[in-house]
Short mmCIF file of C-alpha atoms and ligand atoms in Angstrom, two decimals:
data_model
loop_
_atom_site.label_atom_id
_atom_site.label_comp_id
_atom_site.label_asym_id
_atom_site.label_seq_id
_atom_site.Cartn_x
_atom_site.Cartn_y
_atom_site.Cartn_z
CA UNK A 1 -139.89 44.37 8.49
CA UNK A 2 -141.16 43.06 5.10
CA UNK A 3 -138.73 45.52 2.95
CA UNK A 4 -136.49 43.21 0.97
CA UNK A 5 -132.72 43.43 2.22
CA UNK A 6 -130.00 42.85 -0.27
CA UNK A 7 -127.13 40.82 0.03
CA UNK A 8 -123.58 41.36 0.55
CA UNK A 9 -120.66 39.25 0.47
CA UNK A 10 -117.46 41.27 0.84
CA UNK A 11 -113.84 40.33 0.80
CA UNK A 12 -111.32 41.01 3.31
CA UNK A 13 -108.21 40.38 1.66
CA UNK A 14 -106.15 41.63 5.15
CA UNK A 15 -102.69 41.85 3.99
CA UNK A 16 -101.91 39.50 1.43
CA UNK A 17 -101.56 40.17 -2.02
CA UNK A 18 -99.08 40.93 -5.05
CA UNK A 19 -99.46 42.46 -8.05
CA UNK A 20 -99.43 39.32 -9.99
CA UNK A 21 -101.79 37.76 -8.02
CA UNK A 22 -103.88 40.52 -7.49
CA UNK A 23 -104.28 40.64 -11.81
CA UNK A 24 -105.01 37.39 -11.81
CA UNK A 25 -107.68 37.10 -8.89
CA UNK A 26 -109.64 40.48 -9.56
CA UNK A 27 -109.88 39.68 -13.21
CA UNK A 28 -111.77 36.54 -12.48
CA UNK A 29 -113.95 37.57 -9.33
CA UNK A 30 -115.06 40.10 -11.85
CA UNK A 31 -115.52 37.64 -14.33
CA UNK A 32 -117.59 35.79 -12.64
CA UNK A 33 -119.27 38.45 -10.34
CA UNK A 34 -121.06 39.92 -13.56
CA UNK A 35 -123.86 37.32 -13.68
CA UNK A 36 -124.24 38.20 -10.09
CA UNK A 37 -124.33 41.92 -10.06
CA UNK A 38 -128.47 42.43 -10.22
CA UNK A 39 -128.82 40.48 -7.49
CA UNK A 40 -125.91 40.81 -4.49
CA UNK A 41 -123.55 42.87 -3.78
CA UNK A 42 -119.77 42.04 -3.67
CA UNK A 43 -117.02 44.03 -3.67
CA UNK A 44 -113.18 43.71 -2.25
CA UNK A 45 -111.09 45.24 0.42
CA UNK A 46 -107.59 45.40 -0.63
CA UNK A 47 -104.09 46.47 0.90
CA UNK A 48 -104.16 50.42 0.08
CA UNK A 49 -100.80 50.44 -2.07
CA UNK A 50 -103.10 48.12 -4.61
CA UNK A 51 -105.64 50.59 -4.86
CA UNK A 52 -104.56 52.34 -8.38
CA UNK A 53 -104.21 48.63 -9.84
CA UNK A 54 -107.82 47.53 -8.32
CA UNK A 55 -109.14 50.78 -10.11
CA UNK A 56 -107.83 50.37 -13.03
CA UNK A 57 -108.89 46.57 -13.25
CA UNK A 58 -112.36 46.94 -11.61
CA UNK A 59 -113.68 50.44 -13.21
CA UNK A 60 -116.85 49.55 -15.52
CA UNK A 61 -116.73 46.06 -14.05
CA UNK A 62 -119.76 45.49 -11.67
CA UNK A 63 -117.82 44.61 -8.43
CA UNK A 64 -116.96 47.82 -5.79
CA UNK A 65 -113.50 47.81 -4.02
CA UNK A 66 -112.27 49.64 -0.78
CA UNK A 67 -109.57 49.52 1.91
CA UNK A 68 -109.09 47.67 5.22
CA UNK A 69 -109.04 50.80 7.15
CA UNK A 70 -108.94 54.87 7.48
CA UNK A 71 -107.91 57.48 9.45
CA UNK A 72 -110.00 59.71 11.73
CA UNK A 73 -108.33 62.25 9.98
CA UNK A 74 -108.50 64.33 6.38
CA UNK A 75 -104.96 65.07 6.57
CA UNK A 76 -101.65 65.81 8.35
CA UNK A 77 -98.73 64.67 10.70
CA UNK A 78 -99.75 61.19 10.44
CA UNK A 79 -97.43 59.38 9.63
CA UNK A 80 -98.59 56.01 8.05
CA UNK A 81 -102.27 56.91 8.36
CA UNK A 82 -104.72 56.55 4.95
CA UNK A 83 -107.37 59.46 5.04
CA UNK A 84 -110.72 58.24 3.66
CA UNK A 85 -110.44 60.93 0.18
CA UNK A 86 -107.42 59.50 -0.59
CA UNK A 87 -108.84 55.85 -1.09
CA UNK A 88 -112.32 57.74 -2.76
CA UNK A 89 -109.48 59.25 -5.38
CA UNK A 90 -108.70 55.15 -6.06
CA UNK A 91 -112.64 54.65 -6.42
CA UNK A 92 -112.90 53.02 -2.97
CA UNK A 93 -116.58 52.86 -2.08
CA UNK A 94 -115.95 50.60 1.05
CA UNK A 95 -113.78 50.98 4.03
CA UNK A 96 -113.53 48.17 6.71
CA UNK A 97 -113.63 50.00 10.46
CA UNK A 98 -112.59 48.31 13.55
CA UNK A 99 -111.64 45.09 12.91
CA UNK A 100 -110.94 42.56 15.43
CA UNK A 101 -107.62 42.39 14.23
CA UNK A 102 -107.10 46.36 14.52
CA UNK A 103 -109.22 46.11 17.78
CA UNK A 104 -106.10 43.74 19.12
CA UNK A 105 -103.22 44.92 17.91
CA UNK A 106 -103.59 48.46 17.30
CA UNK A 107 -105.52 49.09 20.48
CA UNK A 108 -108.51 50.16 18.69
CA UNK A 109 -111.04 51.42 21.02
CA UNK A 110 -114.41 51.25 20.03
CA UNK A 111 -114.53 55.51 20.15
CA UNK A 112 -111.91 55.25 17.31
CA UNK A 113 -113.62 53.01 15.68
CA UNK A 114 -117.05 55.04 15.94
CA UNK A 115 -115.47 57.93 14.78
CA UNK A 116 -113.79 56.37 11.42
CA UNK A 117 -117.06 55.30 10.87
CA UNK A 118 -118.24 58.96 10.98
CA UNK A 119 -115.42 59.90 8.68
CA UNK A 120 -115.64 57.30 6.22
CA UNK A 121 -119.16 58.47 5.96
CA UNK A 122 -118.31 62.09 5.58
CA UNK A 123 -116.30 61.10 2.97
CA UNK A 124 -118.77 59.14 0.80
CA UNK A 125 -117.75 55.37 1.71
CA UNK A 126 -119.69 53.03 3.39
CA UNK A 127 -118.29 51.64 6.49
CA UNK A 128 -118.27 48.21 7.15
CA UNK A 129 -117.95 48.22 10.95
CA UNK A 130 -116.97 45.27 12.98
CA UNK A 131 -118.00 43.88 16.05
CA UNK A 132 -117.21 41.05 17.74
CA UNK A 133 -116.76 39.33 21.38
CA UNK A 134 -113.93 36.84 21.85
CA UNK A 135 -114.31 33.14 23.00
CA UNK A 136 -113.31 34.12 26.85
CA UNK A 137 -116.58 36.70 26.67
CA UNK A 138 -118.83 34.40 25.01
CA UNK A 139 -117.80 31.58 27.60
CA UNK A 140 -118.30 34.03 30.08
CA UNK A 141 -121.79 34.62 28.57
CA UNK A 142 -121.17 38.35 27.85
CA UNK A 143 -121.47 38.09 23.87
CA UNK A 144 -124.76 40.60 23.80
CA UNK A 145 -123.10 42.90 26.35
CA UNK A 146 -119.84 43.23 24.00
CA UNK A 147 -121.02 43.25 20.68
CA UNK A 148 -124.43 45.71 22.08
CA UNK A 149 -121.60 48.07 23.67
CA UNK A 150 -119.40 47.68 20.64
CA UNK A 151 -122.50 48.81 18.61
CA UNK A 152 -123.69 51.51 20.71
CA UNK A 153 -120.53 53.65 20.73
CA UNK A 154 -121.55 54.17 16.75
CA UNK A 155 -124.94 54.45 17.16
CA UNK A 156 -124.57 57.38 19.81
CA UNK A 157 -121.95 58.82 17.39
CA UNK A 158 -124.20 59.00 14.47
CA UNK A 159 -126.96 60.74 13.07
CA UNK A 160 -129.73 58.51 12.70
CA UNK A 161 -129.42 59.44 8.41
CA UNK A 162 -125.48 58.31 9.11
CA UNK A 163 -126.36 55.32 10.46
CA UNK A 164 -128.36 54.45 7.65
CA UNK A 165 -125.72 53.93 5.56
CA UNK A 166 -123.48 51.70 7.50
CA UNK A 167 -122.79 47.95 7.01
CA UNK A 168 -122.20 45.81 9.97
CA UNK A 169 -120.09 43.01 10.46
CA UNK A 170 -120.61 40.15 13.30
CA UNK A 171 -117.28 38.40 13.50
CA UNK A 172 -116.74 36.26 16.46
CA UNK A 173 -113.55 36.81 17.13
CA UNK A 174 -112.70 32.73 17.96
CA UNK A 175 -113.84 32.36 14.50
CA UNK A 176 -111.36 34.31 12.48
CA UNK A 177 -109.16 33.03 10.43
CA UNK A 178 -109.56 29.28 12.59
CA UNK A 179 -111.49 27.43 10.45
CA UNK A 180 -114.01 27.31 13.09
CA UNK A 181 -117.27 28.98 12.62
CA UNK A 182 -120.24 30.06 14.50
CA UNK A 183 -122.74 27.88 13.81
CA UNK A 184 -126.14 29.29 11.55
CA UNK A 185 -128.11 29.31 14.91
CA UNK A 186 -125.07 31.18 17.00
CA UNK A 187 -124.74 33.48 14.18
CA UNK A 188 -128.60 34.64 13.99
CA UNK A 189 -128.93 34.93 17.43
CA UNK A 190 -126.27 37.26 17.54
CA UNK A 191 -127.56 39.23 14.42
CA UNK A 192 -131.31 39.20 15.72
CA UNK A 193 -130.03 40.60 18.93
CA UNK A 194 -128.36 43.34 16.99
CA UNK A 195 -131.57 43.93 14.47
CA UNK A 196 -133.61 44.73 17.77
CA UNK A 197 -130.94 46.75 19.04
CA UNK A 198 -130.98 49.09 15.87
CA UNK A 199 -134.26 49.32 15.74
CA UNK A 200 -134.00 50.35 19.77
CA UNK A 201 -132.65 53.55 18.52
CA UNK A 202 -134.83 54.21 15.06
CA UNK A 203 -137.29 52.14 13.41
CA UNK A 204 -135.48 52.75 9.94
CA UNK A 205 -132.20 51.53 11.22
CA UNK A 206 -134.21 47.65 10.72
CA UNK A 207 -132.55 47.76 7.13
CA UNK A 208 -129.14 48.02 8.02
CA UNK A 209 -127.11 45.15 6.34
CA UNK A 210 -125.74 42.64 8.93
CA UNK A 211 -122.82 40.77 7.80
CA UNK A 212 -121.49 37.46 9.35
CA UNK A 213 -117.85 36.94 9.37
CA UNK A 214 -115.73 33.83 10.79
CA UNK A 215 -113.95 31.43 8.48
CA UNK A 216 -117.48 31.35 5.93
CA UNK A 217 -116.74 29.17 3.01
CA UNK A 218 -118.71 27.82 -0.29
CA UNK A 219 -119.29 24.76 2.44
CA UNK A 220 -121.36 26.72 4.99
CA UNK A 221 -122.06 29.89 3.24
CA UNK A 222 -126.13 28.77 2.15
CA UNK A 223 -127.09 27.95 5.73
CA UNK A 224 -125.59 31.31 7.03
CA UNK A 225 -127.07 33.39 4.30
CA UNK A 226 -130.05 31.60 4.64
CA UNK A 227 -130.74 32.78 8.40
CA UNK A 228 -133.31 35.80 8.51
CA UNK A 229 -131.16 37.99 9.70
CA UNK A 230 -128.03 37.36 8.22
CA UNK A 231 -127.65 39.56 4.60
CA UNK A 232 -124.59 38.26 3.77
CA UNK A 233 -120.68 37.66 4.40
CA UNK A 234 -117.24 39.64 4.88
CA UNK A 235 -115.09 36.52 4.06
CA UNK A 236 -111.29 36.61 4.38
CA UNK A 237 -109.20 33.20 3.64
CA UNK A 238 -111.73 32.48 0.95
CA UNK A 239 -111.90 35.61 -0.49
CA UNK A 240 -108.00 34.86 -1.68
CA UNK A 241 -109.14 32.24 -4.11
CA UNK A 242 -111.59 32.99 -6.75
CA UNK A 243 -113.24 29.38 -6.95
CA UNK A 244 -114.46 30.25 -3.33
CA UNK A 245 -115.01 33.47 -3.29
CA UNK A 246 -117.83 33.22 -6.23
CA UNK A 247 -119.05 30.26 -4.69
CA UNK A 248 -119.60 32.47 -1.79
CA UNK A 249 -121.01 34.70 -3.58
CA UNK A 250 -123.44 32.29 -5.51
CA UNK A 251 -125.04 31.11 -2.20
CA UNK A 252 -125.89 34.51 -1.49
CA UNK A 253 -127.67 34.99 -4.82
CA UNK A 254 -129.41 31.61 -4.20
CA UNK A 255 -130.26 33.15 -0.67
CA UNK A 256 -131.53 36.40 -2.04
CA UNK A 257 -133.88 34.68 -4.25
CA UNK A 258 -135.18 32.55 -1.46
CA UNK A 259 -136.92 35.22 1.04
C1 LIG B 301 -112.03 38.49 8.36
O1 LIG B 301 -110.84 38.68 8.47
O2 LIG B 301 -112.81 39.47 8.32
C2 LIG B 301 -112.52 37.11 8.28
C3 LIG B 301 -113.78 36.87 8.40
O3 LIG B 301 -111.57 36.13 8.08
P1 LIG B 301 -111.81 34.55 7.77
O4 LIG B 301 -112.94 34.48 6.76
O5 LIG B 301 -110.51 34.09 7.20
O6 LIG B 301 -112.18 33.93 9.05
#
């Protein structure tokens, strides 16, 4: 489709963090994200008890924030759960759903993860929703099957509007956290195969951003933003450290500017 697709790159800071080191590394991915803000889009996921202190830092800055995960649920006997308006009260535009790491071990089918999607979006956020296979199913040459599955139990959950709004993240699960990415060519194979199979259910669903996620750094980040369908990055080590995370993000400006 010839309609321009922005860029993402999104951090997933999983559960690190203090509130020392949060001050010092939202103050300068905002710094430095400012000169960036017409063209990509960044934001951060944060632990949810650093919420209040990534709203008060971030408001009026141009970078968005959001949590890691959210219940299915507005409220009640849930003990330990986050429902989706309590992170909107912090400002949270973004809520990661179904990660591979929540997919492991908090036996996160992907039902559940369909329907925090649907109540993220009922809520106002935009869901980044991952899907990924691991390295026994792409071995086993059953990557399209998992990931098209994975995808699926969204898409048949949501309105065609809903889906609309949703981010997607590719993460190969062998490439978490290893240092060991997909390559450019494994990554938009994966992505194109997951373009088509939007478009399968509605023509509109073709701008859906597709994020690539699997140990991206400022080393590899211009050749994987630079694949067609590839608009952008969830990034977790190097979203810790600023001097990578903006590098990050630079290559997706440069990338944005080049289709
Ligand atoms: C992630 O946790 O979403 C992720 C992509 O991690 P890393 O960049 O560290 O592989």
């Amino acid at each position: 489709m010839a309609e321009q697709r922005v860029k993402w790159v999104i951090g997933n800071w999983k559960m690190h963090g203090r509130l020392a080191e949060n001050a010092a590394l939202l103050q300068a991915v905002a710094d430095g994200a400012a000169a960036m803000a017409d063209a990509i889009r960044i934001g951060v996921c944060v632990p949810t008890p650093y919420l209040a202190q990534t709203q008060a830092l971030l408001s009026g800055k141009s970078l968005a924030w959001g949590v890691q995960d959210i219940s299915t649920y507005t409220h009640g006997a849930y003990t330990g759960e986050v429902a989706a308006e309590m992170a909107c009260e912090f400002g949270a535009t973004l809520a990661i759903v179904g990660h591979s790491e929540r997919r492991a071990y908090h036996a996160e089918s992907s039902e559940l993860v369909a329907s925090k999607a649907r109540r993220a979006l009922q809520a106002g956020l935009t869901p980044i929703v991952c899907i990924g296979e691991t390295l026994e199913e792409r071995e086993a040459g059953t990557t399209e099957a998992v990931v098209g599955a994975q995808l699926d139990a969204v898409l048949n959950l949501l309105s065609v509007e809903e889906a609309q709004r949703i981010v997607i993240a590719y993460e190969p699960v062998w490439a978490i956290g290893t240092g060991r990415s997909a390559t450019a060519e494994q990554a938009q194979e994966v992505h194109a195969f997951l373009r088509a199979r939007l478009v399968q259910k509605d023509a509109s669903l073709a701008c859906v951003a597709l994020l690539y996620g699997g140990s991206v750094k400022p080393e590899n980040a211009q050749v994987l933003f630079g694949q067609a369908d590839i608009d952008g990055g969830l990034i977790g080590g190097a979203s810790l450290k600023s001097e990578d995370f903006l590098a990050i993000c630079e290559q997706a400006k440069v990338a944005s500017h080049a289709h």
